[in-house]
CSV table of C-alpha atoms in Angstrom, one decimal:
chain,number,residue,atom,x,y,z
A,10,MET,CA,-96.6,19.8,324.5
A,11,LYS,CA,-94.0,21.6,322.3
A,12,ASN,CA,-96.6,22.3,319.6
A,13,ILE,CA,-99.1,23.6,322.3
A,14,LEU,CA,-96.3,25.9,323.6
A,15,ILE,CA,-95.6,27.3,320.2
A,16,CYS,CA,-99.3,27.9,319.6
A,17,VAL,CA,-99.5,29.8,322.9
A,18,ILE,CA,-96.5,31.9,322.1
A,19,PHE,CA,-97.8,32.8,318.6
A,20,SER,CA,-101.2,33.5,320.2
A,21,LEU,CA,-99.6,35.9,322.7
A,22,LEU,CA,-97.5,37.6,320.0
A,23,ALA,CA,-100.6,38.0,317.8
A,24,THR,CA,-102.5,39.6,320.6
A,25,ALA,CA,-99.6,41.9,321.5
A,26,ILE,CA,-99.2,43.0,317.8
A,27,LEU,CA,-102.9,43.6,317.5
A,28,TYR,CA,-102.9,45.6,320.7
A,29,ALA,CA,-99.9,47.7,319.5
A,30,GLU,CA,-101.7,48.3,316.2
A,31,MET,CA,-104.8,49.4,318.0
A,32,LEU,CA,-102.8,51.8,320.2
A,33,GLU,CA,-101.2,53.3,317.1
A,34,ALA,CA,-104.4,53.2,315.1
A,35,ILE,CA,-105.2,56.6,313.5
A,36,VAL,CA,-108.2,58.2,315.2
A,37,ALA,CA,-108.3,61.4,313.1
A,38,ARG,CA,-106.6,63.4,310.3
A,39,VAL,CA,-106.2,67.1,310.7
A,40,ASN,CA,-104.7,68.5,307.5
A,41,ASP,CA,-101.3,66.8,307.2
A,42,GLU,CA,-101.2,65.6,310.8
A,43,VAL,CA,-102.8,62.6,312.5
A,44,ILE,CA,-104.1,61.8,316.0
A,45,THR,CA,-103.3,58.3,317.2
A,46,LEU,CA,-105.2,56.2,319.7
A,47,SER,CA,-102.2,56.1,322.0
A,48,GLU,CA,-102.2,59.9,322.1
A,49,VAL,CA,-105.9,59.9,322.9
A,50,ARG,CA,-105.3,57.4,325.7
A,51,LYS,CA,-102.6,59.5,327.2
A,52,ILE,CA,-104.9,62.6,327.3
A,53,GLU,CA,-107.5,60.3,328.8
A,54,ASN,CA,-105.1,59.2,331.6
A,55,ASP,CA,-104.1,62.8,332.3
A,56,LEU,CA,-107.7,63.8,332.4
A,57,MET,CA,-108.5,61.1,335.0
A,58,ARG,CA,-105.5,62.0,337.1
A,59,SER,CA,-106.5,65.7,337.0
A,60,LEU,CA,-110.2,65.1,337.9
A,61,SER,CA,-109.3,62.6,340.7
A,62,VAL,CA,-107.7,65.5,342.6
A,63,LYS,CA,-111.0,67.1,343.0
A,64,TYR,CA,-113.6,64.3,342.7
A,65,THR,CA,-114.1,60.8,344.1
A,66,GLY,CA,-116.5,57.9,343.7
A,67,GLU,CA,-119.6,58.2,341.5
A,68,GLU,CA,-119.0,61.9,341.0
A,69,LEU,CA,-115.5,61.2,339.5
A,70,VAL,CA,-117.0,58.6,337.2
A,71,THR,CA,-119.7,61.0,336.0
A,72,LYS,CA,-117.3,63.9,335.5
A,73,PHE,CA,-114.8,61.7,333.6
A,74,SER,CA,-117.5,60.1,331.5
A,75,GLU,CA,-118.7,63.6,330.4
A,76,ALA,CA,-115.3,65.1,329.8
A,77,LYS,CA,-113.7,62.3,327.8
A,78,LYS,CA,-116.4,62.6,325.1
A,79,LEU,CA,-114.8,66.0,324.2
A,80,ILE,CA,-111.2,64.7,324.1
A,81,ILE,CA,-110.9,64.2,320.3
A,82,GLU,CA,-112.7,67.4,319.5
A,83,ARG,CA,-110.3,69.4,321.8
A,84,MET,CA,-107.3,67.6,320.3
A,85,ILE,CA,-108.4,68.6,316.8
A,86,GLU,CA,-108.9,72.2,317.9
A,87,SER,CA,-105.5,72.3,319.6
A,88,ILE,CA,-103.7,71.0,316.5
A,89,LEU,CA,-105.5,73.6,314.3
A,90,LEU,CA,-104.4,76.4,316.6
A,91,LEU,CA,-100.8,75.2,316.6
A,92,GLN,CA,-100.7,74.8,312.8
A,93,LYS,CA,-102.0,78.3,312.4
A,94,ALA,CA,-99.5,79.7,315.0
A,95,LYS,CA,-96.6,78.0,313.2
A,96,GLU,CA,-97.9,79.3,309.8
A,97,ARG,CA,-97.7,82.8,311.2
A,98,GLY,CA,-94.3,82.3,312.7
A,99,ILE,CA,-95.3,83.0,316.3
A,100,SER,CA,-92.3,82.6,318.6
A,101,VAL,CA,-92.7,82.0,322.4
A,102,GLU,CA,-89.3,80.9,323.6
A,103,ASP,CA,-88.9,84.0,325.9
A,104,GLU,CA,-92.4,83.3,327.4
A,105,VAL,CA,-91.5,79.6,328.0
A,106,LEU,CA,-88.3,80.5,329.8
A,107,ASN,CA,-90.2,83.1,331.9
A,108,SER,CA,-92.9,80.5,332.7
A,109,LEU,CA,-90.2,78.0,333.8
A,110,GLU,CA,-88.5,80.6,336.0
A,111,GLN,CA,-91.9,81.6,337.6
A,112,LEU,CA,-92.6,77.9,338.2
A,113,LYS,CA,-89.3,77.4,340.0
A,114,LYS,CA,-89.8,80.6,342.0
A,115,GLU,CA,-93.4,79.6,343.1
A,116,ASN,CA,-92.1,76.2,344.3
A,117,ASN,CA,-88.8,77.3,345.8
A,118,ILE,CA,-86.8,75.4,343.2
A,119,ALA,CA,-83.3,76.6,342.7
A,120,SER,CA,-82.1,74.9,339.6
A,121,ASP,CA,-83.2,73.1,336.4
A,122,GLU,CA,-81.8,69.9,337.9
A,123,GLU,CA,-84.0,70.2,341.0
A,124,LEU,CA,-87.0,71.0,338.7
A,125,SER,CA,-86.2,67.9,336.6
A,126,ASN,CA,-86.2,65.7,339.7
A,127,ALA,CA,-89.5,67.2,340.9
A,128,LEU,CA,-91.1,66.6,337.5
A,129,LYS,CA,-89.8,63.0,337.4
A,130,GLN,CA,-92.0,62.3,340.4
A,131,GLU,CA,-95.0,63.5,338.4
A,132,GLY,CA,-94.0,61.3,335.5
A,133,ILE,CA,-92.9,64.1,333.1
A,134,THR,CA,-89.6,65.3,331.8
A,135,ILE,CA,-88.5,69.0,331.7
A,136,GLU,CA,-88.5,68.8,327.9
A,137,GLU,CA,-92.1,67.5,327.9
A,138,LEU,CA,-93.0,70.4,330.2
A,139,LYS,CA,-91.3,72.9,327.9
A,140,MET,CA,-93.2,71.5,324.9
A,141,GLN,CA,-96.5,71.8,326.8
A,142,LEU,CA,-95.8,75.3,327.8
A,143,ARG,CA,-94.6,76.2,324.2
A,144,GLU,CA,-97.8,74.8,322.6
A,145,ARG,CA,-100.1,76.4,325.1
A,146,THR,CA,-98.4,79.8,324.9
A,147,MET,CA,-98.5,79.7,321.0
A,148,GLN,CA,-102.2,78.9,321.1
A,149,GLN,CA,-102.9,81.7,323.5
A,150,LYS,CA,-100.7,84.2,321.6
A,151,LEU,CA,-102.5,83.3,318.3
A,152,ILE,CA,-105.9,83.8,319.8
A,153,TYR,CA,-104.8,87.1,321.4
A,154,PHE,CA,-103.6,88.4,318.0
A,155,TYR,CA,-106.9,87.4,316.4
A,156,LEU,CA,-108.9,89.1,319.1
A,157,GLN,CA,-107.1,92.4,319.0
A,158,GLY,CA,-109.4,95.0,317.7
A,159,LYS,CA,-112.4,92.8,318.2
A,160,VAL,CA,-112.7,93.1,322.0
A,161,SER,CA,-113.0,96.7,323.1
A,162,ILE,CA,-112.9,97.7,326.8
A,163,THR,CA,-113.2,101.2,328.1
A,164,GLU,CA,-111.8,102.8,331.2
A,165,GLN,CA,-115.4,103.4,332.5
A,166,GLU,CA,-116.2,99.6,332.1
A,167,MET,CA,-113.1,98.6,334.1
A,168,GLN,CA,-113.9,101.1,336.8
A,169,GLN,CA,-117.5,99.8,337.0
A,170,TYR,CA,-116.2,96.2,337.2
A,171,TYR,CA,-113.9,97.2,340.1
A,172,ASN,CA,-116.7,98.9,342.0
A,173,GLU,CA,-119.1,95.9,341.5
A,174,HIS,CA,-116.5,93.3,342.5
A,175,ILE,CA,-114.6,95.2,345.2
A,176,GLU,CA,-114.6,92.2,347.5
A,177,ASP,CA,-112.4,90.4,344.9
A,178,PHE,CA,-109.8,93.1,345.3
A,179,THR,CA,-109.8,93.2,349.1
A,180,GLU,CA,-107.1,91.7,351.1
A,181,PRO,CA,-108.8,90.1,354.2
A,182,ALA,CA,-107.9,91.0,357.7
A,183,ARG,CA,-105.1,88.8,359.0
A,184,PHE,CA,-104.5,87.7,362.6
A,185,ARG,CA,-101.3,86.5,364.2
A,186,ILE,CA,-102.2,83.8,366.7
A,187,SER,CA,-100.3,81.8,369.3
A,188,TYR,CA,-101.9,78.8,371.0
A,189,ILE,CA,-101.6,76.1,373.5
A,190,PHE,CA,-103.1,72.6,372.9
A,191,ILE,CA,-103.6,69.9,375.5
A,192,SER,CA,-104.6,66.6,374.0
A,193,THR,CA,-107.1,64.0,375.3
A,194,ALA,CA,-105.3,61.2,373.3
A,195,ASP,CA,-103.3,59.8,376.3
A,196,ARG,CA,-105.4,61.1,379.2
A,197,THR,CA,-109.0,61.5,380.3
A,198,LYS,CA,-110.9,64.6,379.4
A,199,GLU,CA,-111.0,65.5,383.1
A,200,GLU,CA,-107.2,65.3,383.4
A,201,ALA,CA,-106.8,67.4,380.2
A,202,LEU,CA,-109.3,69.9,381.5
A,203,THR,CA,-107.5,70.2,384.8
A,204,ILE,CA,-104.1,70.9,383.1
A,205,THR,CA,-105.7,73.5,380.7
A,206,GLU,CA,-107.5,75.3,383.5
A,207,ASP,CA,-104.2,75.4,385.5
A,208,ILE,CA,-102.4,77.0,382.4
A,209,LEU,CA,-105.3,79.5,382.0
A,210,ASP,CA,-105.0,80.5,385.7
A,211,LYS,CA,-101.2,81.1,385.2
A,212,LEU,CA,-101.8,83.2,382.1
A,213,LYS,CA,-104.4,85.3,384.0
A,214,ALA,CA,-101.8,85.7,386.7
A,215,GLY,CA,-99.4,87.2,384.2
A,216,THR,CA,-97.2,84.3,383.2
A,217,ASP,CA,-95.7,84.7,379.7
A,218,PHE,CA,-97.8,82.9,377.0
A,219,LEU,CA,-94.7,81.9,375.0
A,220,GLN,CA,-93.1,80.3,378.1
A,221,LEU,CA,-96.2,78.2,378.9
A,222,ALA,CA,-96.8,77.2,375.3
A,223,THR,CA,-93.2,76.0,375.0
A,224,GLU,CA,-93.5,74.1,378.3
A,225,TYR,CA,-97.0,72.6,378.0
A,226,SER,CA,-98.4,72.7,374.5
A,227,GLU,CA,-98.7,69.4,372.6
A,228,ASP,CA,-98.7,70.9,369.1
A,229,ALA,CA,-95.7,71.2,366.8
A,230,SER,CA,-96.0,75.0,367.1
A,231,LYS,CA,-94.7,74.7,370.7
A,232,GLU,CA,-91.1,75.0,369.3
A,233,LYS,CA,-92.1,78.6,368.3
A,234,GLY,CA,-93.9,79.4,371.5
A,235,GLY,CA,-97.2,78.4,369.9
A,236,ASP,CA,-96.9,80.9,367.1
A,237,LEU,CA,-99.0,80.1,364.0
A,238,GLY,CA,-98.1,83.2,362.1
A,239,PHE,CA,-100.6,85.5,360.3
A,240,LEU,CA,-103.8,83.8,359.2
A,241,SER,CA,-107.0,85.0,357.6
A,242,LYS,CA,-110.3,83.8,359.1
A,243,VAL,CA,-110.8,81.2,356.3
A,244,GLU,CA,-107.3,79.8,356.9
A,245,MET,CA,-107.5,79.4,360.7
A,246,ASN,CA,-109.2,76.7,362.8
A,247,THR,CA,-112.9,77.4,363.0
A,248,LEU,CA,-112.6,77.2,366.8
A,249,PHE,CA,-110.5,80.4,366.7
A,250,ALA,CA,-112.5,82.1,363.9
A,251,GLN,CA,-115.7,82.0,365.9
A,252,SER,CA,-114.3,84.5,368.5
A,253,ILE,CA,-111.4,86.3,366.8
A,254,ASP,CA,-113.4,89.3,365.6
A,255,THR,CA,-114.3,90.4,369.2
A,256,MET,CA,-110.8,90.1,370.6
A,257,GLN,CA,-108.2,92.8,371.1
A,258,VAL,CA,-104.5,92.5,370.3
A,259,GLY,CA,-102.8,90.9,373.4
A,260,GLN,CA,-106.0,89.3,374.6
A,261,ILE,CA,-106.2,85.7,375.6
A,262,SER,CA,-109.2,83.5,374.9
A,263,GLU,CA,-111.1,81.4,377.3
A,264,LEU,CA,-110.7,77.7,377.3
A,265,ILE,CA,-111.9,76.1,374.1
A,266,GLU,CA,-113.1,72.5,374.2
A,267,SER,CA,-113.1,70.2,371.1
A,268,GLU,CA,-113.2,66.4,370.4
A,269,ASP,CA,-109.4,66.0,370.5
A,270,GLY,CA,-108.6,68.2,373.5
A,271,TYR,CA,-108.5,71.8,374.9
A,272,ARG,CA,-107.1,75.0,373.4
A,273,ILE,CA,-106.2,78.5,374.6
A,274,PHE,CA,-105.1,81.1,372.1
A,275,LYS,CA,-103.7,84.6,372.1
A,276,LEU,CA,-104.1,87.3,369.5
A,277,THR,CA,-100.7,88.8,369.2
A,278,GLU,CA,-101.0,91.0,366.1
A,279,LYS,CA,-103.7,92.0,363.6
A,280,THR,CA,-103.7,93.7,360.2
A,281,GLU,CA,-106.9,95.3,359.0
A,282,ALA,CA,-108.6,94.4,355.7
A,283,GLN,CA,-107.2,96.4,352.8
A,284,VAL,CA,-108.7,97.3,349.5
A,285,ASN,CA,-106.3,97.2,346.6
A,286,ALA,CA,-106.3,100.5,344.7
A,287,TYR,CA,-107.9,100.5,341.3
A,288,GLU,CA,-104.6,101.5,339.6
A,289,ASN,CA,-102.9,98.4,341.2
A,290,VAL,CA,-105.4,95.9,339.8
A,291,LYS,CA,-106.3,97.7,336.5
A,292,ASN,CA,-104.4,95.1,334.3
A,293,GLU,CA,-106.0,92.2,336.2
A,294,ILE,CA,-109.5,93.7,335.6
A,295,TYR,CA,-108.7,94.2,331.9
A,296,GLN,CA,-107.7,90.6,331.6
A,297,LYS,CA,-110.9,89.3,333.4
A,298,ILE,CA,-113.2,91.4,331.1
A,299,PHE,CA,-111.2,90.5,328.0
A,300,GLU,CA,-111.5,86.7,328.8
A,301,MET,CA,-115.2,87.0,329.4
A,302,ARG,CA,-115.8,88.7,326.0
A,303,ALA,CA,-113.2,86.8,324.1
A,304,GLU,CA,-115.0,83.5,324.4
A,305,LYS,CA,-117.5,84.3,321.7
A,306,TYR,CA,-114.9,85.4,319.2
A,307,GLN,CA,-112.6,82.5,320.1
A,308,ASP,CA,-115.3,80.0,319.2
A,309,GLU,CA,-115.9,81.9,315.9
A,310,PHE,CA,-112.1,81.7,315.2
A,311,ILE,CA,-111.9,78.0,315.8
A,312,LYS,CA,-115.0,77.4,313.8
A,313,LYS,CA,-113.4,79.3,310.9
A,314,LEU,CA,-110.2,77.2,311.2
A,315,LYS,CA,-112.2,74.0,311.0
A,316,GLU,CA,-114.1,75.2,307.9
A,317,GLU,CA,-110.8,76.0,306.2
A,318,SER,CA,-109.2,72.7,307.1
A,319,TYR,CA,-109.3,69.0,306.1
A,320,ILE,CA,-110.6,67.0,309.1
A,321,GLN,CA,-111.5,63.4,309.1
A,322,ILE,CA,-112.5,61.4,312.2
A,323,LEU,CA,-111.8,57.8,311.4
A,324,TYR,CA,-112.5,56.3,314.8
A,325,ASP,CA,-114.1,57.7,318.0
A,326,PRO,CA,-113.5,55.3,320.9
A,327,TYR,CA,-116.1,57.2,322.9
A,328,LYS,CA,-119.0,56.6,320.5
A,329,THR,CA,-120.9,53.4,319.9
A,330,ASN,CA,-121.3,54.2,316.2
A,331,THR,CA,-118.1,55.3,314.6
A,332,SER,CA,-118.0,57.6,311.6
A,333,SER,CA,-115.5,58.3,308.9
């Protein structure tokens, strides 16, 4: 029995060592740097997590299968860009700090400690985030320097883009809505209908909407008198969006029936759609056109870096036949 146990332990150790060696196996060499299998697997896991936010089932499997084939190639390109950026002495510390401050602002985070706690829930440290931001910004800055003088954009072209994509620079109309909801969850549809019709009669008789919403509504918004704030048509319940355009400010809707109950809403305020002036979006337009035209030159730049570098793929886990 003792000999069997020793054999089992050695077998498990051998398997663990072999697995560790596989994880740290060198997948590729890029000049004086290497890509390990564990690094590839980490990118693979991040990719799956990212795709699973948008896709599910067979579609997720298909998207992941297609995307993972490019992992090693993209890692090689990323290393080449970073190597060249370091060679040129590109510094991005100010940009990294600004990005962190912007991230905190967008997520209502007051301190680095609070940010660190939030990141911990995502399985990442603040130092890892800084490194990611630093590397990404260095790559972007290098490409931008390379593209300067190659991409030319005139004022006339920007104006034309603005005119042809005016809807992209238009703030949609926004509607402030208050509503009352009577649910059918704990009563029959007939009972819910009777309650809602009684409320509608009171509103037509002049009773204050806020008062009735606070008293009768079965939605969390009742605490604010049924107020939902300002919403664009795409942000609001489709039951409201169907009739909102024909309503006047102060007008109360008719009774609206749905599967979960009955609703009555009131349009309390409205802001008309507004087109952003060309001067206000000029920089945004320049960036859009720049990015569209830059792709060709960016590919050329990366191709040139590859030609000037020593690259050896020793093992590709996504191909049946590996090459060296």
